[in-house]
Short mmCIF file of C-alpha atoms in Angstrom, two decimals:
data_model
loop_
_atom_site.label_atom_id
_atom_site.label_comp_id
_atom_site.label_asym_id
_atom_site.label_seq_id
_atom_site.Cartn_x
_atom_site.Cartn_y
_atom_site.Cartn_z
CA UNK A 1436 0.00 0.00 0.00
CA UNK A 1437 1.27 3.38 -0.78
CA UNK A 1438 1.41 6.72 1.06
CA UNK A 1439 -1.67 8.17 -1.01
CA UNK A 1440 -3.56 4.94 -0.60
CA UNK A 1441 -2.55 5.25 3.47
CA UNK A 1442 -3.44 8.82 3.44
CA UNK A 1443 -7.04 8.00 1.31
CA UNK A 1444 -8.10 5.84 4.08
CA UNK A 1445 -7.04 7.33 7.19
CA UNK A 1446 -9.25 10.65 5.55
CA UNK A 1447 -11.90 8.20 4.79
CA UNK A 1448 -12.21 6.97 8.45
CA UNK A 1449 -11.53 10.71 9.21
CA UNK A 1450 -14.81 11.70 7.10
CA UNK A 1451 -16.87 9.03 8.93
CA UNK A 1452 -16.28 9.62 11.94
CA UNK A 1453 -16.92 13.42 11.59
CA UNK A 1454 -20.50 12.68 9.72
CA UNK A 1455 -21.35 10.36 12.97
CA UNK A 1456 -20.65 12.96 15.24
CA UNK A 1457 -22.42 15.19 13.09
CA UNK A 1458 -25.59 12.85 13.32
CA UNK A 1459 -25.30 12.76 16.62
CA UNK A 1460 -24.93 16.90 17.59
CA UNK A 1461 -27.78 17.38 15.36
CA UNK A 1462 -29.93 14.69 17.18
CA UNK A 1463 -28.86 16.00 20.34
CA UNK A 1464 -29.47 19.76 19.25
CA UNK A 1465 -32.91 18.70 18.18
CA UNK A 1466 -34.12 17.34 21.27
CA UNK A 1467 -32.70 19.67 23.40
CA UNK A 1468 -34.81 22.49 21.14
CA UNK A 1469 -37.84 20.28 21.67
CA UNK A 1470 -40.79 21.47 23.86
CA UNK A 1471 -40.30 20.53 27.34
CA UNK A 1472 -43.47 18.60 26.95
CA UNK A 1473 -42.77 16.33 24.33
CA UNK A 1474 -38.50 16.35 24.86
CA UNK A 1475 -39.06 13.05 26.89
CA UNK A 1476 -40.37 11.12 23.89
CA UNK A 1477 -37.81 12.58 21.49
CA UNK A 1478 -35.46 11.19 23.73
CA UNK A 1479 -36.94 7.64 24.45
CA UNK A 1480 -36.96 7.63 20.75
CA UNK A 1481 -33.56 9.00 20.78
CA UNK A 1482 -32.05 6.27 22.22
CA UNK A 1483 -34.21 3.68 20.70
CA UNK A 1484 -33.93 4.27 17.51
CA UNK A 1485 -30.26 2.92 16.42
CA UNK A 1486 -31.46 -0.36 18.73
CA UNK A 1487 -34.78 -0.66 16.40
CA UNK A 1488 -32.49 0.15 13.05
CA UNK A 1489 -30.37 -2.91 13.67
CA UNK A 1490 -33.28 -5.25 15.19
CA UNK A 1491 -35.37 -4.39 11.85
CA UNK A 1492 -32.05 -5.30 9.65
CA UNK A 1493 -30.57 -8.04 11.16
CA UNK A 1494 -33.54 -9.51 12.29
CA UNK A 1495 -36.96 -8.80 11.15
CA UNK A 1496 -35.89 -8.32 7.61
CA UNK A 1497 -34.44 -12.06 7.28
CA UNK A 1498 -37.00 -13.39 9.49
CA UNK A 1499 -39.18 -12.33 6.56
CA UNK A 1500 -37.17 -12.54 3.57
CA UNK A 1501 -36.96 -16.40 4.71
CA UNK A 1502 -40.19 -16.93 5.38
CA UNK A 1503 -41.00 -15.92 1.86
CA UNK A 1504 -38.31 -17.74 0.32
CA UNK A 1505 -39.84 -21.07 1.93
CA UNK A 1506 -42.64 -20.80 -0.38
CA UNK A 1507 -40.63 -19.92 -3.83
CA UNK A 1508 -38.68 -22.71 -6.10
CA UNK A 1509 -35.51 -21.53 -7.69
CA UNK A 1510 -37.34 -19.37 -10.53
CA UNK A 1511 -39.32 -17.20 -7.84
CA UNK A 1512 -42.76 -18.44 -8.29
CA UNK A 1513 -44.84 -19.66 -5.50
CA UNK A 1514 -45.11 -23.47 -4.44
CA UNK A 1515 -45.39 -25.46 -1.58
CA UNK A 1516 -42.73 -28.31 -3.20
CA UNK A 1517 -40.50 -27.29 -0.27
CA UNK A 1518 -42.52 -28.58 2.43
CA UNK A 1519 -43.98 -31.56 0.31
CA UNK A 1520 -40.39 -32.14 0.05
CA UNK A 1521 -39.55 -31.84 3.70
CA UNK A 1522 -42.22 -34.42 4.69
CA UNK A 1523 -41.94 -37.03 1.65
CA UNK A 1524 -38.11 -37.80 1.57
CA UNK A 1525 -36.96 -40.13 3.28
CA UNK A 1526 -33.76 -38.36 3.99
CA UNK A 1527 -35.67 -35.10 5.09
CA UNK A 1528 -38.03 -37.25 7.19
CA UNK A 1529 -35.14 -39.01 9.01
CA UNK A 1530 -33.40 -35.24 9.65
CA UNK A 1531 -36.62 -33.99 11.48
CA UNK A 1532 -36.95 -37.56 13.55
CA UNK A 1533 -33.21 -37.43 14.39
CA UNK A 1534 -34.31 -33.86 15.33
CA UNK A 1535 -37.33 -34.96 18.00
CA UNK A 1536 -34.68 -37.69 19.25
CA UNK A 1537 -31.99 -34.90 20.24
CA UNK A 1538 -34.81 -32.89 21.52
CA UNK A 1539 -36.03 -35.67 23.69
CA UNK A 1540 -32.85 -37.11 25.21
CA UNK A 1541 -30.13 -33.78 25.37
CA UNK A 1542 -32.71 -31.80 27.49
CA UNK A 1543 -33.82 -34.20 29.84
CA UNK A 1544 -30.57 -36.09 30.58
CA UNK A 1545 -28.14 -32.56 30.79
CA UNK A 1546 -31.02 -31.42 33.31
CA UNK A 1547 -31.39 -34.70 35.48
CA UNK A 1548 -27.71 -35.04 35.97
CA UNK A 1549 -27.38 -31.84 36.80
CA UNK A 1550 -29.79 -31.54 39.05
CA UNK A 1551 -28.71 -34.95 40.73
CA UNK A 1552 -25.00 -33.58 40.75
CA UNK A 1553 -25.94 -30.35 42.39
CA UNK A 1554 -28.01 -31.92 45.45
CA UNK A 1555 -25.02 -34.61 45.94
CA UNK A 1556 -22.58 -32.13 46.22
CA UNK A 1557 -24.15 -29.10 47.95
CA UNK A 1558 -22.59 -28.08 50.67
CA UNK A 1559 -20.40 -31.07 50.72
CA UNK A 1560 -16.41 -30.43 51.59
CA UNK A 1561 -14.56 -29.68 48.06
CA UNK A 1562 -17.80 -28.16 46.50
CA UNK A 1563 -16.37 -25.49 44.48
CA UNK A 1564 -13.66 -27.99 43.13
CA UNK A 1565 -16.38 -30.51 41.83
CA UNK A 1566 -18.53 -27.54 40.07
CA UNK A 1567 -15.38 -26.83 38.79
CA UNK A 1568 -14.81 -30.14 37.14
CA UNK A 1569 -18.51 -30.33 36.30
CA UNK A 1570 -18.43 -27.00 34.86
CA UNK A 1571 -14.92 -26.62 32.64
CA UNK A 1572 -16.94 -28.50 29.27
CA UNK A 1573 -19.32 -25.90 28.45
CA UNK A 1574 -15.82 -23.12 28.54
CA UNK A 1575 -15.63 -25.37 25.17
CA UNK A 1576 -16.30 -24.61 22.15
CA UNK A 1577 -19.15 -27.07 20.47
CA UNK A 1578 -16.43 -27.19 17.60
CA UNK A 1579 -13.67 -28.36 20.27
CA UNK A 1580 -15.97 -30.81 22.17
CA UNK A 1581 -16.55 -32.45 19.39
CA UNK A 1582 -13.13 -32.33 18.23
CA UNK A 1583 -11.81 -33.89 21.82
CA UNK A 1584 -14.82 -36.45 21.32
CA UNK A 1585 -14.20 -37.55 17.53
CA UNK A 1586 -10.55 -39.31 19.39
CA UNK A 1587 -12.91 -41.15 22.01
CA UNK A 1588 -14.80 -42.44 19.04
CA UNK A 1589 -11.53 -42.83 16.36
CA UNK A 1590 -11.88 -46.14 14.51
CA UNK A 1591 -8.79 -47.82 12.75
CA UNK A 1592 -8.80 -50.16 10.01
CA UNK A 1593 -6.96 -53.48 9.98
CA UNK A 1594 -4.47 -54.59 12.78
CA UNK A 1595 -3.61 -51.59 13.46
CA UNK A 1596 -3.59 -49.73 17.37
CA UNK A 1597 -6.46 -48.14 18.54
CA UNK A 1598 -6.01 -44.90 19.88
CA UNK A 1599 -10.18 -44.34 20.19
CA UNK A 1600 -10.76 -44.76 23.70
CA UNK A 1601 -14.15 -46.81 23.54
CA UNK A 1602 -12.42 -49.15 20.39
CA UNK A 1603 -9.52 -49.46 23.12
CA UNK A 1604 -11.60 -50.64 25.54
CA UNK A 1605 -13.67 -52.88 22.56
CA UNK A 1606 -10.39 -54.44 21.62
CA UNK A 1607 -9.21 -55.19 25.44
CA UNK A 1608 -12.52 -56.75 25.85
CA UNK A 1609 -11.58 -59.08 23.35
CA UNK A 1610 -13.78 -57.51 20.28
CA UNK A 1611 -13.18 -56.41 17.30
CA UNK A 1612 -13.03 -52.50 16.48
CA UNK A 1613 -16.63 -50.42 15.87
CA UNK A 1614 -17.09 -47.43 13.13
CA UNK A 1615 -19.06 -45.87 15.98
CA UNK A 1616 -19.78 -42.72 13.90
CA UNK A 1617 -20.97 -44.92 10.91
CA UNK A 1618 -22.86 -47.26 12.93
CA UNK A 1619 -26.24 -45.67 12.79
CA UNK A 1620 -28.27 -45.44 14.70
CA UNK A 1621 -26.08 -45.53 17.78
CA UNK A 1622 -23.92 -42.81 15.50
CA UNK A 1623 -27.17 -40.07 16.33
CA UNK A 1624 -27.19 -41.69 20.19
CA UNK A 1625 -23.04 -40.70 20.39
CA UNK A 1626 -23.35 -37.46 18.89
CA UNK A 1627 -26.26 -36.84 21.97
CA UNK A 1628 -23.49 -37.88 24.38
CA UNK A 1629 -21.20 -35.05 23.72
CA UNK A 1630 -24.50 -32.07 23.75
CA UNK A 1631 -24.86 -33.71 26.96
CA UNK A 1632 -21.66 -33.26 28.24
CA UNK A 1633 -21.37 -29.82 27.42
CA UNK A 1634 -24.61 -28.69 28.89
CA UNK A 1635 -24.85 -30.53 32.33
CA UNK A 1636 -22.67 -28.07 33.80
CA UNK A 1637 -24.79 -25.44 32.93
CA UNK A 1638 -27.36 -27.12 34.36
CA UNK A 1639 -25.68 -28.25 37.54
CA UNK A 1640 -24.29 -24.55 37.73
CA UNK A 1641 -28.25 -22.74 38.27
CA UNK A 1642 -29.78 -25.60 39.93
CA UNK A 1643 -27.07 -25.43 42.71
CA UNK A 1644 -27.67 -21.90 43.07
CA UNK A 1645 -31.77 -22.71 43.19
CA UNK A 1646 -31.27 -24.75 45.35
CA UNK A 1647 -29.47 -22.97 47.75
CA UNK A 1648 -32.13 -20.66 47.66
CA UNK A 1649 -34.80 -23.16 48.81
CA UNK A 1650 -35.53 -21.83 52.49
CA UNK A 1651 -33.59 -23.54 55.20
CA UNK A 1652 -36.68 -23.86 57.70
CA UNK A 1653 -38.72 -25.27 55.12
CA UNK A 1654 -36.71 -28.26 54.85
CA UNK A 1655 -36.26 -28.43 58.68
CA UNK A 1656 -39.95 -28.55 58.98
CA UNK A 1657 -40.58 -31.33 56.55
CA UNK A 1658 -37.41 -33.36 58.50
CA UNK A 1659 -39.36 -32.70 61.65
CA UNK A 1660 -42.29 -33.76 60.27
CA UNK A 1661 -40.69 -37.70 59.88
CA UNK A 1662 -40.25 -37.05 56.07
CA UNK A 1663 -37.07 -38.98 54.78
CA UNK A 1664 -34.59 -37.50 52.23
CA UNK A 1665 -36.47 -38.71 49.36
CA UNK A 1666 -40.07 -36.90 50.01
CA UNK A 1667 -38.25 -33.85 51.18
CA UNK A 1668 -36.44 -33.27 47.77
CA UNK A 1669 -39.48 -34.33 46.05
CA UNK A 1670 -42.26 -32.10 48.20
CA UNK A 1671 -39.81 -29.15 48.90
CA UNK A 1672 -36.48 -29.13 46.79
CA UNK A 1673 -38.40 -29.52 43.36
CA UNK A 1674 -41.30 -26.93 43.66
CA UNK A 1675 -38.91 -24.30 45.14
CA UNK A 1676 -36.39 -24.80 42.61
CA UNK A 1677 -39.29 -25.22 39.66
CA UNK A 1678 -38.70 -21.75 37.99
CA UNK A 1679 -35.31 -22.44 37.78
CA UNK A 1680 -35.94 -26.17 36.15
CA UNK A 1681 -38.34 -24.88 33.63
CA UNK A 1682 -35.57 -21.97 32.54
CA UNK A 1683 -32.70 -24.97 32.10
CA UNK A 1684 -34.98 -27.52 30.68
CA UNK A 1685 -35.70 -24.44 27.35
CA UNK A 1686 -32.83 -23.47 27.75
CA UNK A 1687 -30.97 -26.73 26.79
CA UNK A 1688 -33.89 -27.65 24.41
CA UNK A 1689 -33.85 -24.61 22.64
CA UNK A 1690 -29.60 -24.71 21.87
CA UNK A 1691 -30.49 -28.91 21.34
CA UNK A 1692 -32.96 -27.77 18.21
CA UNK A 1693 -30.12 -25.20 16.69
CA UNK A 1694 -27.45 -27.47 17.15
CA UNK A 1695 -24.83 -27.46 13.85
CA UNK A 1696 -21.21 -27.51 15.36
CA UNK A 1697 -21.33 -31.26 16.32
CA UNK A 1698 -23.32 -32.81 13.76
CA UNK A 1699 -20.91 -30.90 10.93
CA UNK A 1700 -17.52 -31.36 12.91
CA UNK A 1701 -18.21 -35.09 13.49
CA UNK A 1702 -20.19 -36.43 10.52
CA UNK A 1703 -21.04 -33.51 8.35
CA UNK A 1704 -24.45 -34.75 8.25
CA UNK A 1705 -23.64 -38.40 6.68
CA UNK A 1706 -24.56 -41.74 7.87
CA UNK A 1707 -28.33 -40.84 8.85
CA UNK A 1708 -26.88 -38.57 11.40
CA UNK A 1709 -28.14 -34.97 9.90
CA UNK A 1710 -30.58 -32.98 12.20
CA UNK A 1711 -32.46 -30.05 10.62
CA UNK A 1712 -29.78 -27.00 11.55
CA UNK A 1713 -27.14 -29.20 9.75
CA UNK A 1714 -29.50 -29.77 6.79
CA UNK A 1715 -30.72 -26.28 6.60
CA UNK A 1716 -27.16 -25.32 5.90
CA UNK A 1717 -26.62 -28.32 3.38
CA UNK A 1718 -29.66 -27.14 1.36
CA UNK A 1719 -29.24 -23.31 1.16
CA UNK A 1720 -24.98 -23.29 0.69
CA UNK A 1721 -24.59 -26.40 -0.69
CA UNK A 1722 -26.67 -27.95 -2.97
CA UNK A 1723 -27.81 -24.32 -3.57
CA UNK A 1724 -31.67 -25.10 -2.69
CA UNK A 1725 -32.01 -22.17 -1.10
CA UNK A 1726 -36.03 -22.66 -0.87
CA UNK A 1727 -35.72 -25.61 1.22
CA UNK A 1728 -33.46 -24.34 3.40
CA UNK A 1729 -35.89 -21.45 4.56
CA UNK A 1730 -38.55 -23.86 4.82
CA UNK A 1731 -36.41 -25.74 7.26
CA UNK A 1732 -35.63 -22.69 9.18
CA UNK A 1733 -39.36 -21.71 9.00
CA UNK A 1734 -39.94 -25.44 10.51
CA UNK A 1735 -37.23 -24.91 12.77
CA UNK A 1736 -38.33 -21.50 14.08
CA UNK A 1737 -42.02 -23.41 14.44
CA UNK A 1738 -40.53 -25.96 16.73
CA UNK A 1739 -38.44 -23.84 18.63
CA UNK A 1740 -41.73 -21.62 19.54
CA UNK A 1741 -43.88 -23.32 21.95
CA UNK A 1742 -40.66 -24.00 23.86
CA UNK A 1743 -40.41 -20.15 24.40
CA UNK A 1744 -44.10 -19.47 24.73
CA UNK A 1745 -43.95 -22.13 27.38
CA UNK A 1746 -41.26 -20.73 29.56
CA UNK A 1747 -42.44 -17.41 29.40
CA UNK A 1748 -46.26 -17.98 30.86
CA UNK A 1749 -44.33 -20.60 33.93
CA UNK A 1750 -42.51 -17.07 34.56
CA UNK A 1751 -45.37 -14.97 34.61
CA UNK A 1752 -47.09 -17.21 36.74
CA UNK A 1753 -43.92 -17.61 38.72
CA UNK A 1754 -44.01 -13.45 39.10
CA UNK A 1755 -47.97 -13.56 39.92
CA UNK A 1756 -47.41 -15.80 42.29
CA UNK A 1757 -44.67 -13.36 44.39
#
């Protein structure tokens, strides 16, 4: 780069930053000029405004464009041979099922270890330590989990040493190596395995906070009572601590239905293993079908919406109720 090229876009940057501040005195002059009645508005919409500019580009305008693109073929012209598509391949049909399967397993498991974790180790000597180990998978990347994970599942060929951990412990057992990520469907059920490992310490994390927060006396009072351990967690632990299950539970589900990083680090989507994020990517940017690709995000959105509709009215009721 020459000087004149260094100068042209230092004066560039110059330029723009002089018409932003520009924007932004005239704004400001405005407002302050503004009858003392109304000035309050002009400055709620002040300092709304840029947050509504970028909310309307980067989301409501491809929220829409995508929703109309669902319903064109490649010329433009309306049709509904996206969805007929989506529901009448037996690829596409296996995507959304291995979708419902992640959905039903990820959530439930990362929550119920979690939970079972936190109330083994609260207030138990060395607490902090075990969160910590709990804890340090979801400071990973999806990418890197599955990275880390794709040597526990490495399959070699032949007589050659197995450096996968669970073909290492096939071949000490005596059997012969697996192509775990080829095998399907147990391929879909690993894949699960390492969502779940990222997300129980994020579960374990606010249930042992919630749970902490469950009123001391209450629990005495159910102990005097002649309650055991059992009906105490059950009749006390769990309602106090609901809020809090119903936020991790959508939480998990919700990241569980977008999930890409794993399925396209480990498998790319082959071997029956594709879930609808994955295949909403192969469709638009790869085999350039960009109508079914917004017609799986459209589905996607769809499934992802009672989930959020859900957590918000236990919330409301949860702030009713205080």
């Amino acid at each position: 780069m020459t000087t004149a090229d260094l100068l042209g876009k230092i004066l560039q940057v110059v330029m723009g930053l002089a018409v932003f501040a520009a924007v932004v005195g005239l704004l400001i002059f405005f407002i302050d000029k503004a009858p003392k009645k109304g000035r309050d508005y002009w400055q709620l919409a002040g300092f709304l405004a840029p947050a509504m500019i970028f909310l309307a580009v980067g989301l409501v305008y491809p929220a829409i464009r995508t929703s109309i693109l669902a319903f064109q073929d490649k010329g433009g012209d309306w049709t509904l041979d996206n969805f007929v598509w989506m529901f009448t391949q037996p690829a596409a049909i296996r995507t959304l099922i291995n979708t419902i399967v992640w959905v039903a397993l990820a959530p439930v498991i990362s929550t119920v270890i979690g939970l079972a974790y936190a109330v083994f180790i609260d207030r138990s000597r060395g607490e902090k330590f075990y969160k910590v180990i709990l804890f340090m998978p979801i400071a990973i990347s999806f990418v890197g989990a599955s990275v880390i994970w794709r040597f526990v599942y490495e399959y070699r060929s032949g007589d050659r040493e197995q450096i996968g951990l669970l073909n290492a412990i096939v071949v000490a057992a005596g059997g012969d190596p697996v192509q775990w990520l080829q095998t399907d469907p147990i391929n879909t059920i690993l894949l699960i395995v390492i969502m779940i490992w990222i997300q129980t310490g994020f579960a374990m994390v606010l249930l042992s906070a919630a749970i902490k927060g469950v009123p001391t006396e209450q629990i005495e009072a159910a102990q005097l009572d002649g309650t055991n351990a059992w009906q105490r967690f059950m009749n006390v632990t769990v309602p106090g601590i609901r809020g809090s299950l119903v936020v991790v539970f959508t939480t998990i589900s919700i990241a569980t239905l977008k999930v890409f990083d794993i399925v396209r680090t480990m498998t790319a989507g082959n071997f029956n293993t594709s879930v609808v994020a994955n295949e909403m990517y192969t469709q638009a940017f790869r085999a350039s079908e960009v109508g079914r690709g917004s017609a799986l995000a459209l589905i996607l959105f769809v499934m992802v919406l009672p989930i959020v509709i859900y957590n918000v009215n236990v919330l409301r009721k949860q702030r009713e109720i205080r």
